[in-house]
Amino acid sequence: MLFVRFILIVVLMFSFSTSSVAKGPFNRIFHNDWFSENSPVPGAIESRMGTNGNDGSIFVVYFSKNNNCKSGFPVILYSGVKPGGPGVRKIPGKFAIDRGNIVNITFSVTYQDGLLFMGVDGLDGHGVFQGAVDGKTAEFSFFLENMGNRYVDYSLIGFTAAYNRAQNLCRGDSAKSTPKPQKKDKDFFEGGTGIQKKKDKSEDASYF
């Protein structure tokens, strides 16, 4: 129930962030392949950070004062893809950084207003953070109806700067949340930035 409430808030945030009226009012700044910005729904979620995947998905981490802005809530978003089955479902997946140790994870999957949401469960926040700071690519593997086996890469270039700023925004520390933009401020959700498409996916299949 808590996950469904969270997803409804995210749907509202997504509709704000992609509307022509609301482009750019949330103090969005790019940090190489990542962005950070204020939340359009303050009081529920204070800030977020995100990046594009190599398959058209978006990986977003949301921060809330409800957990003292510590560990964020990571979500993979797909537009226009509807999985089979109603409600919230659990599916298995795998995660790794730079072809390192493979971690078994679980996704909470639901579909709302044309968006597929995959909440990432079972990650050790501290361990993932350390790996992301030092790494170059985060990799996910999972299977979904109507999509088949997916092997998705997200660049980690700019992750640390985006994380630090998202934390400062969540805590309301404006003095530490206004670094010099590293990329032109353009609509991220229309594919303006993100990791480039890569090598043959058969390499991913053999790895996972």
PDB file of C-alpha atoms in Angstrom:
ATOM      1  CA  MET A   1       0.000   0.000   0.000  1.00  0.00           C
ATOM      2  CA  LEU A   2       2.874   2.340   0.851  1.00  0.00           C
ATOM      3  CA  PHE A   3       4.515   1.543  -2.502  1.00  0.00           C
ATOM      4  CA  VAL A   4       1.264   2.341  -4.372  1.00  0.00           C
ATOM      5  CA  ARG A   5       0.973   5.691  -2.578  1.00  0.00           C
ATOM      6  CA  PHE A   6       4.581   6.462  -3.438  1.00  0.00           C
ATOM      7  CA  ILE A   7       3.997   5.585  -7.111  1.00  0.00           C
ATOM      8  CA  LEU A   8       0.968   7.894  -7.288  1.00  0.00           C
ATOM      9  CA  ILE A   9       3.161  10.716  -5.991  1.00  0.00           C
ATOM     10  CA  VAL A  10       5.802   9.889  -8.609  1.00  0.00           C
ATOM     11  CA  VAL A  11       3.139   9.917 -11.367  1.00  0.00           C
ATOM     12  CA  LEU A  12       2.195  13.423 -10.283  1.00  0.00           C
ATOM     13  CA  MET A  13       5.866  14.452 -10.247  1.00  0.00           C
ATOM     14  CA  PHE A  14       6.433  13.005 -13.716  1.00  0.00           C
ATOM     15  CA  SER A  15       3.410  14.834 -15.158  1.00  0.00           C
ATOM     16  CA  PHE A  16       4.734  18.101 -13.708  1.00  0.00           C
ATOM     17  CA  SER A  17       8.274  17.589 -14.969  1.00  0.00           C
ATOM     18  CA  THR A  18       7.270  16.762 -18.542  1.00  0.00           C
ATOM     19  CA  SER A  19       4.605  19.444 -19.008  1.00  0.00           C
ATOM     20  CA  SER A  20       5.411  22.422 -21.220  1.00  0.00           C
ATOM     21  CA  VAL A  21       4.406  24.791 -18.424  1.00  0.00           C
ATOM     22  CA  ALA A  22       6.749  23.276 -15.872  1.00  0.00           C
ATOM     23  CA  LYS A  23      10.005  22.752 -17.773  1.00  0.00           C
ATOM     24  CA  GLY A  24      12.895  23.898 -15.649  1.00  0.00           C
ATOM     25  CA  PRO A  25      11.241  25.417 -12.536  1.00  0.00           C
ATOM     26  CA  PHE A  26      12.703  22.873 -10.147  1.00  0.00           C
ATOM     27  CA  ASN A  27      16.301  24.113 -10.142  1.00  0.00           C
ATOM     28  CA  ARG A  28      17.509  21.201 -12.295  1.00  0.00           C
ATOM     29  CA  ILE A  29      21.256  20.975 -12.823  1.00  0.00           C
ATOM     30  CA  PHE A  30      23.144  18.415 -14.909  1.00  0.00           C
ATOM     31  CA  HIS A  31      26.231  16.644 -13.589  1.00  0.00           C
ATOM     32  CA  ASN A  32      27.620  14.967 -16.706  1.00  0.00           C
ATOM     33  CA  ASP A  33      25.226  12.010 -17.269  1.00  0.00           C
ATOM     34  CA  TRP A  34      23.076  12.681 -14.169  1.00  0.00           C
ATOM     35  CA  PHE A  35      20.737  15.468 -13.071  1.00  0.00           C
ATOM     36  CA  SER A  36      19.553  16.651  -9.653  1.00  0.00           C
ATOM     37  CA  GLU A  37      16.578  18.862  -8.821  1.00  0.00           C
ATOM     38  CA  ASN A  38      13.922  19.865  -6.313  1.00  0.00           C
ATOM     39  CA  SER A  39      10.735  17.842  -6.110  1.00  0.00           C
ATOM     40  CA  PRO A  40       7.500  19.234  -7.586  1.00  0.00           C
ATOM     41  CA  VAL A  41       5.694  17.580  -4.638  1.00  0.00           C
ATOM     42  CA  PRO A  42       7.463  18.947  -1.532  1.00  0.00           C
ATOM     43  CA  GLY A  43       6.424  17.462   1.779  1.00  0.00           C
ATOM     44  CA  ALA A  44       6.236  13.960   0.286  1.00  0.00           C
ATOM     45  CA  ILE A  45       9.459  13.792  -1.722  1.00  0.00           C
ATOM     46  CA  GLU A  46      11.923  16.652  -1.424  1.00  0.00           C
ATOM     47  CA  SER A  47      14.408  15.994  -4.238  1.00  0.00           C
ATOM     48  CA  ARG A  48      15.457  13.530  -6.916  1.00  0.00           C
ATOM     49  CA  MET A  49      18.367  12.576  -9.144  1.00  0.00           C
ATOM     50  CA  GLY A  50      18.389  10.528 -12.319  1.00  0.00           C
ATOM     51  CA  THR A  51      19.958   9.376 -15.573  1.00  0.00           C
ATOM     52  CA  ASN A  52      18.984   7.722 -18.869  1.00  0.00           C
ATOM     53  CA  GLY A  53      19.479   4.029 -19.597  1.00  0.00           C
ATOM     54  CA  ASN A  54      20.793   2.527 -22.818  1.00  0.00           C
ATOM     55  CA  ASP A  55      17.302   1.175 -23.615  1.00  0.00           C
ATOM     56  CA  GLY A  56      15.202   4.323 -23.274  1.00  0.00           C
ATOM     57  CA  SER A  57      14.408   3.837 -19.575  1.00  0.00           C
ATOM     58  CA  ILE A  58      15.045   6.387 -16.834  1.00  0.00           C
ATOM     59  CA  PHE A  59      16.634   5.565 -13.486  1.00  0.00           C
ATOM     60  CA  VAL A  60      15.505   7.975 -10.763  1.00  0.00           C
ATOM     61  CA  VAL A  61      16.327   8.108  -7.040  1.00  0.00           C
ATOM     62  CA  TYR A  62      13.863   9.988  -4.820  1.00  0.00           C
ATOM     63  CA  PHE A  63      14.751  11.500  -1.427  1.00  0.00           C
ATOM     64  CA  SER A  64      12.354  12.288   1.418  1.00  0.00           C
ATOM     65  CA  LYS A  65      12.672  13.912   4.822  1.00  0.00           C
ATOM     66  CA  ASN A  66      10.618  10.998   6.134  1.00  0.00           C
ATOM     67  CA  ASN A  67      13.849   8.983   6.251  1.00  0.00           C
ATOM     68  CA  ASN A  68      16.079  11.987   7.064  1.00  0.00           C
ATOM     69  CA  CYS A  69      17.151  12.279   3.392  1.00  0.00           C
ATOM     70  CA  LYS A  70      19.506   9.335   3.911  1.00  0.00           C
ATOM     71  CA  SER A  71      18.928   6.411   1.561  1.00  0.00           C
ATOM     72  CA  GLY A  72      16.982   7.286  -1.563  1.00  0.00           C
ATOM     73  CA  PHE A  73      14.201   5.251  -3.170  1.00  0.00           C
ATOM     74  CA  PRO A  74      15.418   3.985  -6.589  1.00  0.00           C
ATOM     75  CA  VAL A  75      12.944   3.448  -9.436  1.00  0.00           C
ATOM     76  CA  ILE A  76      13.341   2.398 -13.080  1.00  0.00           C
ATOM     77  CA  LEU A  77      10.749   4.065 -15.338  1.00  0.00           C
ATOM     78  CA  TYR A  78       9.521   2.995 -18.765  1.00  0.00           C
ATOM     79  CA  SER A  79       7.016   4.945 -20.844  1.00  0.00           C
ATOM     80  CA  GLY A  80       4.371   3.215 -22.961  1.00  0.00           C
ATOM     81  CA  VAL A  81       5.108  -0.345 -21.818  1.00  0.00           C
ATOM     82  CA  LYS A  82       2.391  -2.335 -20.050  1.00  0.00           C
ATOM     83  CA  PRO A  83       3.286  -5.603 -18.308  1.00  0.00           C
ATOM     84  CA  GLY A  84       0.852  -8.444 -17.794  1.00  0.00           C
ATOM     85  CA  GLY A  85      -1.132  -8.568 -14.565  1.00  0.00           C
ATOM     86  CA  PRO A  86      -2.808  -5.869 -12.421  1.00  0.00           C
ATOM     87  CA  GLY A  87      -1.651  -4.368  -9.137  1.00  0.00           C
ATOM     88  CA  VAL A  88       1.867  -4.537  -7.720  1.00  0.00           C
ATOM     89  CA  ARG A  89       3.937  -7.600  -8.565  1.00  0.00           C
ATOM     90  CA  LYS A  90       7.318  -8.796  -7.379  1.00  0.00           C
ATOM     91  CA  ILE A  91       9.844 -10.016  -9.953  1.00  0.00           C
ATOM     92  CA  PRO A  92      13.453 -11.143  -9.487  1.00  0.00           C
ATOM     93  CA  GLY A  93      16.404  -9.320 -10.980  1.00  0.00           C
ATOM     94  CA  LYS A  94      20.163  -8.922 -10.792  1.00  0.00           C
ATOM     95  CA  PHE A  95      22.441  -5.939 -10.291  1.00  0.00           C
ATOM     96  CA  ALA A  96      26.160  -5.264 -10.699  1.00  0.00           C
ATOM     97  CA  ILE A  97      28.596  -2.370 -11.008  1.00  0.00           C
ATOM     98  CA  ASP A  98      31.357  -2.533 -13.621  1.00  0.00           C
ATOM     99  CA  ARG A  99      30.935  -6.283 -14.123  1.00  0.00           C
ATOM    100  CA  GLY A 100      31.697  -6.873 -10.435  1.00  0.00           C
ATOM    101  CA  ASN A 101      29.827  -9.060  -7.964  1.00  0.00           C
ATOM    102  CA  ILE A 102      26.288  -9.915  -9.095  1.00  0.00           C
ATOM    103  CA  VAL A 103      23.638  -9.103  -6.476  1.00  0.00           C
ATOM    104  CA  ASN A 104      20.185 -10.731  -6.514  1.00  0.00           C
ATOM    105  CA  ILE A 105      17.456  -8.104  -6.113  1.00  0.00           C
ATOM    106  CA  THR A 106      13.667  -7.800  -6.320  1.00  0.00           C
ATOM    107  CA  PHE A 107      11.572  -5.290  -8.259  1.00  0.00           C
ATOM    108  CA  SER A 108       8.139  -4.073  -7.179  1.00  0.00           C
ATOM    109  CA  VAL A 109       6.434  -3.573 -10.529  1.00  0.00           C
ATOM    110  CA  THR A 110       3.266  -1.626 -11.275  1.00  0.00           C
ATOM    111  CA  TYR A 111       1.725   0.342 -14.132  1.00  0.00           C
ATOM    112  CA  GLN A 112       0.098   3.770 -13.783  1.00  0.00           C
ATOM    113  CA  ASP A 113      -1.041   6.267 -16.420  1.00  0.00           C
ATOM    114  CA  GLY A 114       1.114   4.915 -19.237  1.00  0.00           C
ATOM    115  CA  LEU A 115       4.234   4.499 -17.088  1.00  0.00           C
ATOM    116  CA  LEU A 116       5.835   1.268 -15.922  1.00  0.00           C
ATOM    117  CA  PHE A 117       7.395   1.621 -12.456  1.00  0.00           C
ATOM    118  CA  MET A 118      10.003  -0.770 -11.111  1.00  0.00           C
ATOM    119  CA  GLY A 119      10.929  -0.045  -7.504  1.00  0.00           C
ATOM    120  CA  VAL A 120      14.311  -1.589  -6.682  1.00  0.00           C
ATOM    121  CA  ASP A 121      14.342  -3.631  -3.461  1.00  0.00           C
ATOM    122  CA  GLY A 122      17.083  -5.530  -1.695  1.00  0.00           C
ATOM    123  CA  LEU A 123      20.083  -3.302  -2.364  1.00  0.00           C
ATOM    124  CA  ASP A 124      22.578  -2.553   0.394  1.00  0.00           C
ATOM    125  CA  GLY A 125      22.470   1.241   0.293  1.00  0.00           C
ATOM    126  CA  HIS A 126      25.938   1.830   1.735  1.00  0.00           C
ATOM    127  CA  GLY A 127      27.604  -0.798  -0.441  1.00  0.00           C
ATOM    128  CA  VAL A 128      25.880   0.413  -3.605  1.00  0.00           C
ATOM    129  CA  PHE A 129      26.793   4.014  -2.833  1.00  0.00           C
ATOM    130  CA  GLN A 130      30.485   3.171  -2.438  1.00  0.00           C
ATOM    131  CA  GLY A 131      30.462   1.151  -5.643  1.00  0.00           C
ATOM    132  CA  ALA A 132      28.634   3.894  -7.548  1.00  0.00           C
ATOM    133  CA  VAL A 133      31.104   6.550  -6.378  1.00  0.00           C
ATOM    134  CA  ASP A 134      34.036   4.518  -7.696  1.00  0.00           C
ATOM    135  CA  GLY A 135      32.316   2.884 -10.681  1.00  0.00           C
ATOM    136  CA  LYS A 136      31.479   3.794 -14.258  1.00  0.00           C
ATOM    137  CA  THR A 137      28.393   1.706 -15.101  1.00  0.00           C
ATOM    138  CA  ALA A 138      25.493   0.197 -13.131  1.00  0.00           C
ATOM    139  CA  GLU A 139      23.902  -2.845 -14.764  1.00  0.00           C
ATOM    140  CA  PHE A 140      20.494  -4.449 -14.217  1.00  0.00           C
ATOM    141  CA  SER A 141      19.061  -7.696 -15.564  1.00  0.00           C
ATOM    142  CA  PHE A 142      15.409  -8.811 -15.364  1.00  0.00           C
ATOM    143  CA  PHE A 143      12.548 -10.379 -17.318  1.00  0.00           C
ATOM    144  CA  LEU A 144       9.153  -8.785 -18.004  1.00  0.00           C
ATOM    145  CA  GLU A 145       6.179  -9.889 -20.071  1.00  0.00           C
ATOM    146  CA  ASN A 146       5.969  -8.055 -23.413  1.00  0.00           C
ATOM    147  CA  MET A 147       9.601  -7.002 -22.965  1.00  0.00           C
ATOM    148  CA  GLY A 148      11.501 -10.268 -22.568  1.00  0.00           C
ATOM    149  CA  ASN A 149      14.950 -10.390 -21.001  1.00  0.00           C
ATOM    150  CA  ARG A 150      16.330  -6.913 -20.332  1.00  0.00           C
ATOM    151  CA  TYR A 151      19.956  -5.936 -19.772  1.00  0.00           C
ATOM    152  CA  VAL A 152      20.089  -2.259 -18.898  1.00  0.00           C
ATOM    153  CA  ASP A 153      23.126  -0.041 -18.313  1.00  0.00           C
ATOM    154  CA  TYR A 154      23.193   3.326 -16.536  1.00  0.00           C
ATOM    155  CA  SER A 155      26.218   5.575 -16.577  1.00  0.00           C
ATOM    156  CA  LEU A 156      27.655   6.511 -13.176  1.00  0.00           C
ATOM    157  CA  ILE A 157      29.558   9.507 -14.521  1.00  0.00           C
ATOM    158  CA  GLY A 158      28.297  12.430 -12.457  1.00  0.00           C
ATOM    159  CA  PHE A 159      26.588  10.209  -9.862  1.00  0.00           C
ATOM    160  CA  THR A 160      28.501  11.574  -6.866  1.00  0.00           C
ATOM    161  CA  ALA A 161      27.826  15.232  -7.651  1.00  0.00           C
ATOM    162  CA  ALA A 162      24.141  14.511  -8.317  1.00  0.00           C
ATOM    163  CA  TYR A 163      23.829  12.530  -5.074  1.00  0.00           C
ATOM    164  CA  ASN A 164      25.471  15.234  -2.965  1.00  0.00           C
ATOM    165  CA  ARG A 165      23.282  17.970  -4.436  1.00  0.00           C
ATOM    166  CA  ALA A 166      20.072  15.907  -4.119  1.00  0.00           C
ATOM    167  CA  GLN A 167      20.891  15.344  -0.442  1.00  0.00           C
ATOM    168  CA  ASN A 168      21.468  19.069   0.093  1.00  0.00           C
ATOM    169  CA  LEU A 169      18.226  19.932  -1.681  1.00  0.00           C
ATOM    170  CA  CYS A 170      16.339  17.423   0.440  1.00  0.00           C
ATOM    171  CA  ARG A 171      17.733  18.944   3.638  1.00  0.00           C
ATOM    172  CA  GLY A 172      16.995  22.464   2.400  1.00  0.00           C
ATOM    173  CA  ASP A 173      20.647  23.506   2.369  1.00  0.00           C
ATOM    174  CA  SER A 174      20.480  25.966  -0.534  1.00  0.00           C
ATOM    175  CA  ALA A 175      24.016  27.239   0.053  1.00  0.00           C
ATOM    176  CA  LYS A 176      25.424  23.824  -0.906  1.00  0.00           C
ATOM    177  CA  SER A 177      22.972  23.054  -3.705  1.00  0.00           C
ATOM    178  CA  THR A 178      23.890  25.618  -6.352  1.00  0.00           C
ATOM    179  CA  PRO A 179      27.016  24.311  -8.139  1.00  0.00           C
ATOM    180  CA  LYS A 180      27.936  25.474 -11.621  1.00  0.00           C
ATOM    181  CA  PRO A 181      25.938  23.460 -14.213  1.00  0.00           C
ATOM    182  CA  GLN A 182      28.082  20.987 -16.147  1.00  0.00           C
ATOM    183  CA  LYS A 183      25.710  20.636 -19.091  1.00  0.00           C
ATOM    184  CA  LYS A 184      23.191  22.761 -20.898  1.00  0.00           C
ATOM    185  CA  ASP A 185      19.910  22.756 -18.969  1.00  0.00           C
ATOM    186  CA  LYS A 186      17.555  20.976 -21.370  1.00  0.00           C
ATOM    187  CA  ASP A 187      14.676  18.583 -21.006  1.00  0.00           C
ATOM    188  CA  PHE A 188      16.214  15.398 -19.667  1.00  0.00           C
ATOM    189  CA  PHE A 189      13.036  13.397 -20.065  1.00  0.00           C
ATOM    190  CA  GLU A 190      13.101  13.891 -23.842  1.00  0.00           C
ATOM    191  CA  GLY A 191      16.443  12.110 -24.055  1.00  0.00           C
ATOM    192  CA  GLY A 192      18.842  15.039 -23.986  1.00  0.00           C
ATOM    193  CA  THR A 193      21.539  13.169 -22.097  1.00  0.00           C
ATOM    194  CA  GLY A 194      22.498   9.738 -20.851  1.00  0.00           C
ATOM    195  CA  ILE A 195      24.613   6.696 -21.536  1.00  0.00           C
ATOM    196  CA  GLN A 196      25.301   5.757 -25.131  1.00  0.00           C
ATOM    197  CA  LYS A 197      24.093   2.494 -26.623  1.00  0.00           C
ATOM    198  CA  LYS A 198      26.728  -0.175 -26.338  1.00  0.00           C
ATOM    199  CA  LYS A 199      28.047  -3.486 -27.595  1.00  0.00           C
ATOM    200  CA  ASP A 200      26.248  -6.714 -28.495  1.00  0.00           C
ATOM    201  CA  LYS A 201      23.688  -7.612 -25.809  1.00  0.00           C
ATOM    202  CA  SER A 202      24.746 -11.256 -25.988  1.00  0.00           C
ATOM    203  CA  GLU A 203      27.694 -10.248 -23.811  1.00  0.00           C
ATOM    204  CA  ASP A 204      25.249  -9.168 -21.107  1.00  0.00           C
ATOM    205  CA  ALA A 205      23.291 -12.407 -21.349  1.00  0.00           C
ATOM    206  CA  SER A 206      26.416 -14.506 -20.871  1.00  0.00           C
ATOM    207  CA  TYR A 207      27.534 -12.314 -17.942  1.00  0.00           C
ATOM    208  CA  PHE A 208      24.275 -12.487 -15.969  1.00  0.00           C
TER     209      PHE A 208
END
